[in-house]
Short mmCIF file of C-alpha atoms in Angstrom, two decimals:
data_model
loop_
_atom_site.label_atom_id
_atom_site.label_comp_id
_atom_site.label_asym_id
_atom_site.label_seq_id
_atom_site.Cartn_x
_atom_site.Cartn_y
_atom_site.Cartn_z
CA UNK A 1 70.50 154.09 106.81
CA UNK A 2 73.20 156.11 105.17
CA UNK A 3 75.66 154.49 102.81
CA UNK A 4 77.98 155.29 99.92
CA UNK A 5 79.81 153.38 97.22
CA UNK A 6 81.30 154.17 93.83
CA UNK A 7 82.91 151.88 91.27
CA UNK A 8 84.42 152.33 87.79
CA UNK A 9 85.20 149.96 84.96
CA UNK A 10 87.08 150.47 81.70
CA UNK A 11 86.02 149.04 78.34
CA UNK A 12 87.12 149.47 74.76
CA UNK A 13 84.35 152.02 74.23
CA UNK A 14 84.88 154.10 77.34
CA UNK A 15 84.57 154.40 81.12
CA UNK A 16 81.53 153.32 83.12
CA UNK A 17 80.95 154.79 86.60
CA UNK A 18 78.21 153.88 89.06
CA UNK A 19 77.71 155.84 92.29
CA UNK A 20 75.20 154.89 94.99
CA UNK A 21 74.44 156.94 98.07
CA UNK A 22 71.59 156.89 100.54
CA UNK A 23 70.21 158.79 103.51
CA UNK A 24 67.80 157.68 106.22
CA UNK A 25 64.18 157.03 105.31
CA UNK A 26 61.45 154.75 106.63
CA UNK A 27 60.65 153.62 103.09
CA UNK A 28 62.57 152.79 99.90
CA UNK A 29 62.82 155.78 97.57
CA UNK A 30 64.99 155.30 94.45
CA UNK A 31 66.21 158.19 92.33
CA UNK A 32 68.22 157.62 89.14
CA UNK A 33 70.61 159.99 87.41
CA UNK A 34 71.34 158.38 84.03
CA UNK A 35 72.34 159.72 80.63
CA UNK A 36 69.54 159.54 78.08
CA UNK A 37 71.43 157.07 75.88
CA UNK A 38 71.64 154.66 78.84
CA UNK A 39 68.09 155.15 80.13
CA UNK A 40 67.06 151.71 78.86
CA UNK A 41 69.29 150.16 81.56
CA UNK A 42 67.35 151.70 84.45
CA UNK A 43 65.06 148.67 85.07
CA UNK A 44 68.10 146.42 85.55
CA UNK A 45 69.62 148.88 88.01
CA UNK A 46 66.34 149.17 89.90
CA UNK A 47 66.05 145.39 90.20
CA UNK A 48 69.60 145.06 91.51
CA UNK A 49 69.20 147.70 94.23
CA UNK A 50 65.74 146.50 95.33
CA UNK A 51 67.13 143.00 95.78
CA UNK A 52 69.70 144.34 98.23
CA UNK A 53 67.90 146.92 100.41
CA UNK A 54 64.38 147.73 101.58
CA UNK A 55 64.75 151.15 103.25
CA UNK A 56 66.42 154.44 102.50
CA UNK A 57 66.33 157.37 100.08
CA UNK A 58 68.80 156.13 97.48
CA UNK A 59 70.36 157.99 94.58
CA UNK A 60 71.99 155.97 91.79
CA UNK A 61 74.18 157.69 89.20
CA UNK A 62 75.31 155.94 86.01
CA UNK A 63 77.67 157.77 83.69
CA UNK A 64 79.50 156.66 80.56
CA UNK A 65 82.51 158.52 79.22
CA UNK A 66 83.32 157.58 75.63
CA UNK A 67 86.93 157.35 74.63
CA UNK A 68 88.34 159.86 72.17
CA UNK A 69 88.17 158.80 68.55
CA UNK A 70 91.02 156.52 67.54
CA UNK A 71 91.87 153.57 65.36
CA UNK A 72 88.88 151.28 64.98
CA UNK A 73 86.49 153.66 66.73
CA UNK A 74 85.08 155.33 63.60
CA UNK A 75 83.12 154.01 60.63
CA UNK A 76 81.65 155.24 57.35
CA UNK A 77 77.92 155.74 57.04
CA UNK A 78 77.52 153.60 53.93
CA UNK A 79 73.79 154.30 53.37
CA UNK A 80 74.53 158.01 53.42
CA UNK A 81 77.41 157.58 50.95
CA UNK A 82 75.13 155.66 48.60
CA UNK A 83 72.55 158.42 48.81
CA UNK A 84 75.20 161.06 48.09
CA UNK A 85 76.39 159.07 45.08
CA UNK A 86 72.84 158.86 43.74
CA UNK A 87 72.28 162.55 44.21
CA UNK A 88 75.60 163.33 42.56
CA UNK A 89 74.55 161.23 39.54
CA UNK A 90 71.28 163.09 39.28
CA UNK A 91 73.11 166.42 39.38
CA UNK A 92 75.47 165.17 36.63
CA UNK A 93 72.53 164.50 34.32
CA UNK A 94 71.52 168.14 34.49
CA UNK A 95 74.97 169.68 34.69
CA UNK A 96 77.39 167.63 32.63
CA UNK A 97 80.32 169.83 33.60
CA UNK A 98 79.70 169.64 37.34
CA UNK A 99 82.77 168.57 39.30
CA UNK A 100 82.45 165.44 41.42
CA UNK A 101 82.97 165.68 45.18
CA UNK A 102 86.46 164.82 46.39
CA UNK A 103 87.18 162.25 49.07
CA UNK A 104 88.06 165.03 51.52
CA UNK A 105 84.74 166.73 50.87
CA UNK A 106 82.85 163.50 51.35
CA UNK A 107 84.61 162.81 54.66
CA UNK A 108 83.69 166.27 55.88
CA UNK A 109 80.02 165.79 54.96
CA UNK A 110 77.94 165.72 58.16
CA UNK A 111 77.15 162.17 59.20
CA UNK A 112 79.43 160.40 56.74
CA UNK A 113 81.96 159.57 59.44
CA UNK A 114 80.41 158.34 62.71
CA UNK A 115 81.57 156.60 65.83
CA UNK A 116 81.21 152.86 65.74
CA UNK A 117 78.06 151.77 67.55
CA UNK A 118 78.54 150.16 70.92
CA UNK A 119 77.00 146.73 71.20
CA UNK A 120 73.95 147.03 73.49
CA UNK A 121 74.32 143.52 74.86
CA UNK A 122 78.00 144.06 75.67
CA UNK A 123 77.24 147.39 77.37
CA UNK A 124 74.38 145.87 79.36
CA UNK A 125 76.64 143.06 80.58
CA UNK A 126 79.33 145.57 81.62
CA UNK A 127 76.79 147.68 83.51
CA UNK A 128 75.32 144.62 85.26
CA UNK A 129 78.76 143.46 86.44
CA UNK A 130 79.69 146.93 87.65
CA UNK A 131 76.32 147.36 89.39
CA UNK A 132 76.77 144.10 91.31
CA UNK A 133 80.18 145.23 92.48
CA UNK A 134 78.91 148.66 93.50
CA UNK A 135 75.90 147.25 95.36
CA UNK A 136 78.12 144.90 97.34
CA UNK A 137 80.33 147.80 98.41
CA UNK A 138 77.24 149.86 99.22
CA UNK A 139 75.72 147.13 101.37
CA UNK A 140 79.03 146.70 103.18
CA UNK A 141 79.10 150.40 104.05
CA UNK A 142 75.56 150.17 105.42
CA UNK A 143 76.49 147.09 107.44
CA UNK A 144 79.28 149.05 109.11
CA UNK A 145 76.82 151.74 110.14
CA UNK A 146 74.34 149.06 111.18
CA UNK A 147 76.91 147.59 113.57
CA UNK A 148 77.39 151.01 115.16
CA UNK A 149 73.62 151.46 115.48
CA UNK A 150 73.29 148.01 117.04
CA UNK A 151 75.84 148.95 119.70
CA UNK A 152 73.89 152.13 120.46
CA UNK A 153 70.58 150.27 120.71
CA UNK A 154 72.07 147.60 122.96
CA UNK A 155 73.38 150.33 125.27
CA UNK A 156 69.85 151.77 125.54
CA UNK A 157 68.42 148.33 126.26
CA UNK A 158 70.97 147.85 129.04
CA UNK A 159 70.04 151.26 130.48
CA UNK A 160 66.34 150.34 130.52
CA UNK A 161 67.07 146.95 132.08
CA UNK A 162 69.00 148.81 134.78
CA UNK A 163 65.98 151.04 135.46
CA UNK A 164 63.65 148.04 135.73
CA UNK A 165 66.12 146.32 138.06
CA UNK A 166 66.36 149.47 140.18
CA UNK A 167 62.65 150.03 140.70
CA UNK A 168 61.51 146.41 141.04
CA UNK A 169 62.56 146.20 144.74
CA UNK A 170 60.54 149.35 145.44
CA UNK A 171 57.23 147.65 144.69
CA UNK A 172 57.04 145.65 147.96
CA UNK A 173 57.85 148.83 149.87
CA UNK A 174 55.08 150.72 148.07
CA UNK A 175 52.61 147.92 148.80
CA UNK A 176 53.65 147.82 152.46
CA UNK A 177 53.17 151.56 152.74
CA UNK A 178 49.77 151.23 151.14
CA UNK A 179 48.75 148.51 153.60
CA UNK A 180 49.77 150.68 156.52
CA UNK A 181 47.85 153.64 155.15
CA UNK A 182 44.80 151.43 154.60
CA UNK A 183 44.94 150.23 158.19
CA UNK A 184 45.16 153.80 159.48
CA UNK A 185 42.18 154.86 157.37
CA UNK A 186 40.20 151.85 158.54
CA UNK A 187 40.91 152.64 162.15
CA UNK A 188 39.91 156.25 161.57
CA UNK A 189 36.68 155.22 159.86
CA UNK A 190 35.82 152.70 162.53
CA UNK A 191 36.48 155.33 165.17
CA UNK A 192 34.02 157.68 163.51
CA UNK A 193 31.43 154.93 163.33
CA UNK A 194 31.81 154.10 167.02
CA UNK A 195 31.23 157.66 168.20
CA UNK A 196 27.48 157.12 168.25
CA UNK A 197 24.37 157.54 166.23
CA UNK A 198 25.23 161.13 165.40
CA UNK A 199 28.05 159.96 163.10
CA UNK A 200 27.33 160.33 159.39
CA UNK A 201 29.02 156.95 158.76
CA UNK A 202 27.85 153.63 160.10
CA UNK A 203 30.35 150.89 160.74
CA UNK A 204 29.14 149.04 157.64
CA UNK A 205 29.45 152.18 155.48
CA UNK A 206 32.94 152.83 156.78
CA UNK A 207 34.05 149.28 156.00
CA UNK A 208 32.60 149.54 152.47
CA UNK A 209 34.41 152.83 151.81
CA UNK A 210 37.69 151.41 153.06
CA UNK A 211 37.20 148.31 150.92
CA UNK A 212 36.65 150.44 147.83
CA UNK A 213 39.70 152.58 148.54
CA UNK A 214 41.84 149.51 149.08
CA UNK A 215 40.74 147.97 145.78
CA UNK A 216 41.16 151.17 143.76
CA UNK A 217 44.52 152.05 145.24
CA UNK A 218 45.71 148.48 144.95
CA UNK A 219 44.97 148.51 141.22
CA UNK A 220 46.69 151.86 140.87
CA UNK A 221 49.97 150.86 142.44
CA UNK A 222 50.24 147.34 140.98
CA UNK A 223 52.99 147.74 138.35
CA UNK A 224 54.54 144.31 138.70
CA UNK A 225 52.81 143.18 135.51
CA UNK A 226 54.09 146.17 133.57
CA UNK A 227 57.64 145.60 134.79
CA UNK A 228 57.42 141.96 133.80
CA UNK A 229 56.27 142.85 130.29
CA UNK A 230 58.97 145.50 130.01
CA UNK A 231 61.64 142.91 130.82
CA UNK A 232 60.17 140.48 128.29
CA UNK A 233 60.03 143.14 125.54
CA UNK A 234 63.61 144.20 126.23
CA UNK A 235 64.79 140.60 125.99
CA UNK A 236 62.94 140.16 122.68
CA UNK A 237 64.41 143.40 121.31
CA UNK A 238 67.90 142.22 122.19
CA UNK A 239 67.18 138.87 120.51
CA UNK A 240 65.99 140.56 117.31
CA UNK A 241 69.14 142.67 117.13
CA UNK A 242 71.43 139.71 117.69
CA UNK A 243 69.61 137.57 115.15
CA UNK A 244 70.15 140.20 112.43
CA UNK A 245 68.58 140.28 109.00
CA UNK A 246 65.74 142.66 108.17
CA UNK A 247 64.85 143.84 111.65
CA UNK A 248 63.45 147.34 111.08
CA UNK A 249 59.73 146.59 111.06
CA UNK A 250 59.94 144.13 113.96
CA UNK A 251 61.84 146.68 116.04
CA UNK A 252 59.23 149.33 115.15
CA UNK A 253 56.63 147.07 116.74
CA UNK A 254 58.77 146.45 119.84
CA UNK A 255 59.19 150.22 120.33
CA UNK A 256 55.40 150.58 120.38
CA UNK A 257 55.09 147.85 123.00
CA UNK A 258 57.86 149.28 125.18
CA UNK A 259 56.34 152.75 125.01
CA UNK A 260 52.92 151.38 125.99
CA UNK A 261 54.30 149.76 129.14
CA UNK A 262 56.32 152.86 130.06
CA UNK A 263 53.19 155.03 129.73
CA UNK A 264 51.18 152.65 131.91
CA UNK A 265 53.93 152.65 134.50
CA UNK A 266 53.82 156.44 134.61
CA UNK A 267 50.02 156.47 134.88
CA UNK A 268 50.11 154.08 137.85
CA UNK A 269 53.09 155.68 139.58
CA UNK A 270 52.24 156.35 143.22
CA UNK A 271 55.70 157.50 144.28
CA UNK A 272 58.20 159.90 142.73
CA UNK A 273 60.72 157.13 141.98
CA UNK A 274 58.28 155.32 139.70
CA UNK A 275 57.26 158.51 137.91
CA UNK A 276 60.91 159.41 137.29
CA UNK A 277 61.63 155.89 136.04
CA UNK A 278 58.74 156.15 133.56
CA UNK A 279 60.15 159.40 132.15
CA UNK A 280 63.64 157.90 131.83
CA UNK A 281 62.25 154.87 130.02
CA UNK A 282 60.24 156.96 127.56
CA UNK A 283 63.29 159.11 126.77
CA UNK A 284 65.42 156.03 126.02
CA UNK A 285 62.64 154.47 123.93
CA UNK A 286 62.31 157.64 121.86
CA UNK A 287 66.06 157.65 121.23
CA UNK A 288 65.81 154.08 120.01
CA UNK A 289 62.73 154.77 117.89
CA UNK A 290 64.52 157.50 115.91
CA UNK A 291 67.23 155.04 114.87
CA UNK A 292 65.07 151.93 114.49
CA UNK A 293 63.05 153.63 111.74
CA UNK A 294 66.22 153.75 109.64
CA UNK A 295 67.23 150.11 109.98
CA UNK A 296 66.55 147.52 107.30
#
């Protein structure tokens, strides 16, 4: 599912920003864009996002903008100053007239003045709090899209239920037509058998052929079981959607079952109406399958 969220927090050291965005994917694929000095926080971010979602190609960006140097934000590198003092003493031993470095020169020496180090624990706590807030907003955005997808899936379920309702009354008519055709064939076969010994079919052979045709054709046109399973699968799919939670994998399975019944219905179709209904069902199922693969 697609989703987007961004959040910012201010601290004494600077500005933290976390951005999360995702696109559809059957699996969970996390990509992090983090400054090198904050790379140690990636495991915490990964844990937070994996606790919230299970599907999607997700990109997480963490940036930290330090504030410009100001009062209390700079410090002297004391070890470096001590080393400079030692070196200056050594130089003085060899060159008694050498002039000592001024304060201004010392302050300009690379590394003498540095930004105060940011407490790692404090920064980690700030990032964790901001990540929780961003993830909540991200999940909310995905829930809004999920509600829209649910409405679409329900509409497809209703359309399939309408198709099943429409073709169910046709089955008795198809069976009745079959019975009439079987009677006509039986009469024809019996007529051939009664024409005399020259007939290639005896009465017993004719009855056996008719019996075989009746059995085979009866199996072919019997779709009541498929329609019953279709109705049951549609009801279960609707129940899964209404129950909510992590429904993606369960709906994947239901799409397989629905497609199996629709294919069987098409294979057994003995009249155009049933063949057309099978095609309509498979089209609706495919539309649902494309979206189901993106749900949590």
